[in-house]
XYZ file of C-alpha atoms in Angstrom:
397
model
C -72.489 -41.303 11.305
C -70.875 -44.739 11.225
C -69.987 -46.728 14.319
C -66.619 -45.637 15.652
C -63.702 -48.014 15.912
C -62.250 -45.784 18.611
C -64.458 -43.539 20.703
C -63.971 -39.790 20.622
C -63.120 -39.936 24.335
C -60.315 -42.422 23.647
C -59.052 -40.215 20.846
C -58.937 -37.279 23.260
C -56.789 -39.339 25.622
C -54.464 -40.259 22.766
C -54.330 -36.592 21.724
C -53.195 -35.695 25.252
C -50.189 -38.014 24.845
C -49.450 -36.551 21.423
C -49.727 -33.046 22.862
C -47.169 -33.835 25.557
C -44.781 -35.269 22.971
C -45.132 -32.234 20.737
C -44.686 -29.902 23.713
C -41.297 -31.432 24.473
C -39.922 -30.732 20.975
C -40.893 -27.149 20.098
C -39.708 -25.720 16.776
C -39.920 -22.247 15.280
C -41.503 -20.695 12.229
C -41.068 -22.823 9.079
C -38.298 -25.048 10.461
C -40.469 -27.832 11.916
C -38.900 -31.123 10.786
C -39.614 -33.099 13.936
C -43.108 -31.686 14.382
C -44.043 -32.299 10.774
C -42.612 -35.807 10.825
C -44.507 -36.610 14.040
C -47.822 -35.495 12.529
C -47.353 -36.832 9.008
C -46.226 -40.276 10.196
C -49.477 -40.687 12.103
C -51.549 -39.391 9.220
C -49.901 -41.900 6.904
C -51.371 -44.688 8.992
C -54.902 -43.451 8.287
C -57.162 -43.797 5.279
C -56.697 -40.203 4.119
C -57.937 -39.666 0.571
C -55.009 -37.298 0.046
C -51.958 -36.459 2.124
C -49.551 -33.716 1.134
C -46.435 -32.565 2.957
C -43.869 -29.852 2.398
C -46.330 -27.043 1.716
C -44.751 -23.770 2.890
C -41.693 -25.897 3.812
C -43.284 -27.905 6.633
C -47.032 -27.553 6.241
C -49.268 -30.606 5.894
C -52.672 -31.098 4.255
C -54.889 -34.147 4.774
C -58.103 -34.563 2.752
C -61.112 -36.685 3.761
C -63.998 -37.294 1.372
C -67.493 -37.895 2.685
C -69.450 -41.028 1.850
C -72.543 -39.053 0.791
C -71.132 -37.781 -2.470
C -70.396 -34.252 -3.705
C -70.768 -31.213 -1.511
C -68.811 -28.305 -0.148
C -65.093 -28.420 0.506
C -64.215 -26.843 3.831
C -60.802 -26.343 5.424
C -60.128 -26.656 9.135
C -56.798 -25.121 10.087
C -54.446 -25.487 13.043
C -50.999 -24.009 13.723
C -47.877 -25.998 14.648
C -45.001 -23.647 15.563
C -43.681 -22.636 18.969
C -42.069 -19.464 20.406
C -38.476 -18.434 21.307
C -39.237 -18.420 25.043
C -37.440 -20.321 27.825
C -40.053 -22.470 29.542
C -40.614 -22.085 33.289
C -43.398 -24.603 33.969
C -41.276 -27.430 35.478
C -43.828 -29.870 34.123
C -42.909 -33.508 33.292
C -43.588 -32.773 29.600
C -41.735 -29.447 29.560
C -39.713 -28.391 26.541
C -36.428 -30.222 26.025
C -35.137 -27.536 23.673
C -33.477 -24.536 25.341
C -35.135 -21.171 24.779
C -38.077 -22.618 22.868
C -41.508 -23.575 24.111
C -45.114 -24.012 23.100
C -46.268 -20.896 24.945
C -49.355 -20.385 22.744
C -50.879 -23.865 22.709
C -50.134 -24.804 19.132
C -49.098 -28.215 20.436
C -52.656 -28.620 21.685
C -54.155 -27.343 18.441
C -52.081 -29.781 16.397
C -52.830 -32.763 18.639
C -56.555 -32.019 18.465
C -56.456 -31.795 14.663
C -54.499 -35.054 14.489
C -57.175 -36.717 16.622
C -59.828 -35.246 14.340
C -58.071 -36.861 11.389
C -58.379 -40.221 13.123
C -62.058 -39.518 13.772
C -62.792 -38.544 10.181
C -60.953 -41.589 8.923
C -63.754 -43.700 10.464
C -66.657 -41.246 10.236
C -67.466 -40.339 6.626
C -71.211 -39.725 6.814
C -71.082 -36.283 5.245
C -71.207 -34.778 1.764
C -68.174 -33.064 0.273
C -64.600 -32.856 1.562
C -62.858 -31.846 4.755
C -59.353 -30.471 4.287
C -57.232 -30.451 7.456
C -54.505 -27.839 7.267
C -51.498 -28.084 9.583
C -49.832 -24.700 9.212
C -46.283 -23.579 10.109
C -45.056 -20.117 11.088
C -48.122 -18.487 12.594
C -45.898 -16.789 15.184
C -44.631 -13.934 13.048
C -43.780 -15.806 9.854
C -47.134 -15.467 8.081
C -47.106 -19.160 7.256
C -50.761 -19.021 6.289
C -49.980 -16.408 3.669
C -47.199 -18.564 2.280
C -49.514 -21.597 2.044
C -51.972 -19.415 0.135
C -49.242 -18.238 -2.232
C -48.472 -21.891 -2.965
C -52.073 -22.428 -4.100
C -53.647 -23.986 -1.001
C -57.181 -22.822 -1.728
C -57.197 -23.476 -5.462
C -55.288 -26.756 -5.286
C -57.838 -28.340 -2.931
C -60.934 -26.468 -4.066
C -61.499 -24.947 -0.627
C -64.712 -22.909 -0.363
C -64.860 -22.067 3.355
C -62.213 -21.849 6.105
C -62.456 -22.316 9.867
C -59.954 -21.806 12.659
C -59.664 -22.242 16.411
C -57.399 -20.913 19.144
C -57.388 -21.555 22.886
C -57.846 -18.573 25.171
C -57.045 -18.437 28.891
C -59.746 -16.722 30.910
C -62.564 -18.625 29.225
C -63.728 -21.701 31.156
C -62.799 -25.122 29.842
C -65.738 -26.466 27.865
C -66.880 -22.981 26.866
C -66.553 -21.395 23.430
C -66.651 -17.802 22.187
C -66.821 -16.022 18.845
C -68.211 -12.966 17.122
C -68.843 -11.636 13.629
C -66.810 -9.003 11.835
C -63.513 -7.856 13.264
C -62.604 -10.533 15.810
C -58.835 -9.907 16.078
C -56.832 -6.855 15.122
C -54.485 -6.076 12.283
C -51.019 -5.533 13.763
C -48.623 -3.215 11.902
C -45.189 -2.201 13.162
C -42.988 0.775 12.478
C -39.568 2.290 13.113
C -39.111 6.030 12.567
C -35.702 7.625 12.276
C -35.583 11.338 13.126
C -32.396 12.836 11.792
C -30.765 16.277 11.817
C -27.626 18.160 12.746
C -26.211 16.970 16.058
C -23.874 18.952 18.274
C -22.972 20.281 21.684
C -25.792 20.428 24.227
C -24.642 23.908 25.268
C -25.500 25.251 21.831
C -28.905 23.784 20.848
C -29.548 26.732 18.555
C -26.722 25.456 16.374
C -28.275 21.963 16.150
C -31.466 20.308 14.976
C -33.555 19.133 17.889
C -33.945 15.446 17.086
C -34.769 14.685 20.740
C -37.440 17.371 20.977
C -38.928 16.288 17.663
C -39.031 12.691 18.889
C -40.691 13.672 22.146
C -43.265 15.672 20.186
C -43.858 12.682 17.922
C -44.411 10.219 20.782
C -47.057 12.505 22.202
C -48.664 13.428 18.901
C -49.110 9.825 17.801
C -51.502 9.232 20.687
C -53.852 11.744 19.112
C -54.600 9.233 16.333
C -56.750 7.034 18.559
C -57.985 9.921 20.672
C -59.022 12.356 17.974
C -58.896 10.958 14.447
C -61.067 7.830 14.586
C -64.502 7.105 15.914
C -64.231 6.533 19.685
C -66.258 3.338 19.218
C -63.654 2.049 16.760
C -60.785 0.170 18.434
C -57.298 1.541 17.732
C -54.157 1.052 19.793
C -50.921 2.989 19.149
C -48.016 1.771 21.262
C -44.487 3.181 21.370
C -42.254 0.323 22.443
C -38.771 1.436 21.449
C -36.790 4.703 21.690
C -33.055 4.936 21.066
C -30.914 8.025 20.751
C -27.846 9.646 22.228
C -25.234 8.161 24.520
C -25.326 8.007 28.306
C -21.548 8.426 28.296
C -21.863 11.675 26.367
C -24.678 13.543 28.054
C -23.480 16.858 26.666
C -24.125 15.788 23.070
C -27.331 16.282 21.137
C -27.700 13.236 18.870
C -28.015 13.464 15.114
C -30.457 10.540 15.032
C -33.210 9.162 17.214
C -35.074 5.940 16.485
C -38.665 5.364 17.599
C -40.541 2.102 17.106
C -43.829 0.516 18.023
C -47.019 -1.053 16.797
C -50.460 -0.004 15.677
C -53.505 -2.252 15.946
C -56.870 -1.738 14.258
C -60.073 -3.754 13.873
C -61.372 -2.496 10.556
C -59.571 -2.619 7.175
C -60.772 0.889 6.332
C -59.587 2.233 9.694
C -56.231 0.602 9.135
C -55.734 2.674 5.979
C -56.845 5.919 7.624
C -54.584 5.372 10.619
C -51.518 4.677 8.497
C -52.098 7.828 6.438
C -52.517 9.929 9.585
C -49.449 8.327 11.143
C -47.277 9.298 8.172
C -48.604 12.841 8.246
C -47.912 13.280 11.961
C -44.389 11.860 11.636
C -43.413 14.254 8.869
C -44.989 17.266 10.541
C -43.361 16.554 13.907
C -39.938 16.276 12.300
C -40.269 19.384 10.127
C -41.427 21.437 13.118
C -37.881 21.139 14.470
C -36.069 21.295 11.114
C -35.460 17.550 11.131
C -36.109 14.828 8.598
C -38.041 11.622 9.165
C -37.616 8.223 7.564
C -40.379 5.689 8.086
C -39.928 1.934 8.006
C -43.496 0.611 7.870
C -43.879 -3.129 8.433
C -47.384 -4.363 7.614
C -48.479 -7.156 9.877
C -51.316 -9.644 9.830
C -54.666 -8.253 8.595
C -57.874 -8.104 10.608
C -59.402 -11.481 11.438
C -62.742 -10.721 9.803
C -65.349 -13.454 10.238
C -68.340 -13.996 7.974
C -71.752 -13.606 9.680
C -73.316 -16.589 7.946
C -70.365 -18.900 8.572
C -70.176 -17.746 12.188
C -73.700 -19.092 12.584
C -72.266 -22.522 11.755
C -69.583 -21.985 14.410
C -72.164 -21.016 17.031
C -74.479 -23.912 16.144
C -71.651 -26.446 16.301
C -70.433 -25.113 19.642
C -73.909 -25.095 21.163
C -74.465 -28.668 20.037
C -71.382 -29.656 22.054
C -71.413 -27.308 25.037
C -74.971 -26.054 25.321
C -76.214 -22.545 24.680
C -75.203 -21.281 28.135
C -71.574 -22.091 27.392
C -71.264 -20.314 24.042
C -70.731 -16.573 23.774
C -71.654 -15.510 20.245
C -70.820 -11.843 20.924
C -67.415 -12.081 22.566
C -65.584 -8.731 22.491
C -62.867 -8.436 19.826
C -59.280 -8.592 21.063
C -56.340 -6.573 19.822
C -53.991 -9.505 19.291
C -53.273 -10.684 15.740
C -53.528 -14.023 13.961
C -52.454 -14.953 10.434
C -55.611 -16.978 9.817
C -56.753 -13.521 8.706
C -55.108 -14.093 5.309
C -57.307 -17.124 4.675
C -60.411 -15.237 5.751
C -59.547 -12.490 3.268
C -59.835 -15.002 0.407
C -62.594 -17.305 1.594
C -65.554 -16.834 3.949
C -65.329 -18.583 7.277
C -65.348 -18.424 11.037
C -63.074 -18.567 14.057
C -63.709 -19.749 17.597
C -62.071 -19.284 20.964
C -61.605 -22.507 22.926
C -61.746 -22.093 26.691
C -58.396 -22.865 28.335
C -59.488 -22.091 31.902
C -57.781 -19.809 34.392
C -54.032 -19.576 34.299
C -51.120 -17.757 32.674
C -51.699 -15.792 29.529
C -50.604 -16.831 26.054
C -46.893 -16.234 25.381
C -46.081 -16.474 29.112
C -43.139 -18.672 30.114
C -45.375 -20.478 32.639
C -48.270 -21.114 30.229
C -49.372 -24.636 29.331
C -52.250 -25.786 27.157
C -55.014 -27.271 29.285
C -55.443 -30.950 28.439
C -59.032 -30.834 29.687
C -59.842 -28.646 26.656
C -58.926 -31.366 24.167
C -62.168 -33.344 24.319
C -64.473 -30.294 23.969
C -62.348 -29.077 21.059
C -62.458 -32.433 19.306
C -66.178 -32.645 19.765
C -66.563 -29.112 18.398
C -64.597 -29.863 15.204
C -66.604 -33.012 14.561
C -69.824 -31.091 15.269
C -68.791 -28.374 12.816
C -68.243 -30.942 10.065
C -71.665 -32.406 10.774
C -73.281 -28.952 10.931
C -71.920 -27.836 7.553
C -71.619 -31.072 5.594
C -73.797 -33.525 7.471
C -77.529 -33.072 8.121
C -77.590 -29.767 6.278
C -75.500 -30.932 3.336
C -78.417 -31.211 0.900
C -79.525 -27.631 1.538
C -75.920 -26.376 1.459
C -75.335 -27.918 -1.963
C -78.414 -26.301 -3.511
């Protein structure tokens, strides 16, 4: 690659400052005017071959063409949005916006990607194109899906997609990944059990919505225990029950609401579990002469990584960290991530970036570890070289 005008170490230091600035001005979902302006203004100062803003409201795409001619077009994606959480870190760079904070490290992801843009601006010794995708609304808004609906992949000719997320519990400087189901699909539901309410002294004159609901809560646990392979990961969680009135304890309610989430690691299992869920709900209600209404809210799909592309991820990480610091068979986790939508349409890979010991993601005391910025930046540049650099001739054949 060409001689750098700024070293990758200096870029990592600059990215730390950017990260602190972004951390202080968290924004939610698609409404990211300050964040988008911060990132786009710095991209405008670079020699991007293309720069596009306003995709999915606040998303940004920067394109860098290699100096070695035609080749693959790969997308590297980061997320930009924060969470509706009141920060409790008391750090000098803590959030200045009440009840909002970067509790998942998207400030770090964005700062790293911005530093990578600076690096690619001066390092073009690869074949093909690198498309940097700054995505809004990962935290529940399915911003990746919206970017796809606006033609992200077709518009920029993207052939492969790659993502990264920090993970507390993995040492700084270490990386982890796996092939297949890496993160779970997360679907949510609310069930309304309805029937004839009445006086608690005369249950035989009423429909037992409470008893039906209790039966349902118990029966739903049989899905994971008895209706899927025990080696297949499924989690059914009841997180919400509402019915009756504590000021009227002699009244049997006419409605009870039950809500929760279901997480699965295989697309085919996801379909089976939903079908079984619907069957159990209806049967539990009818057992007590009640009716059931299901509000099913599909969430993000399974993050399903491609085996061949994951080899690129592993190779790039080993080139940076060494083989002893890369886990290529990290156990899948049951959290969800909307990068899954991109992986449904294009092959690619995903990597966990070690964030060290500390609070978990989405905790009010969490903070992205600045020491992870340099390893992450080196990894992204290594991935570009791995896919489009030395192996570009073979890849293009």
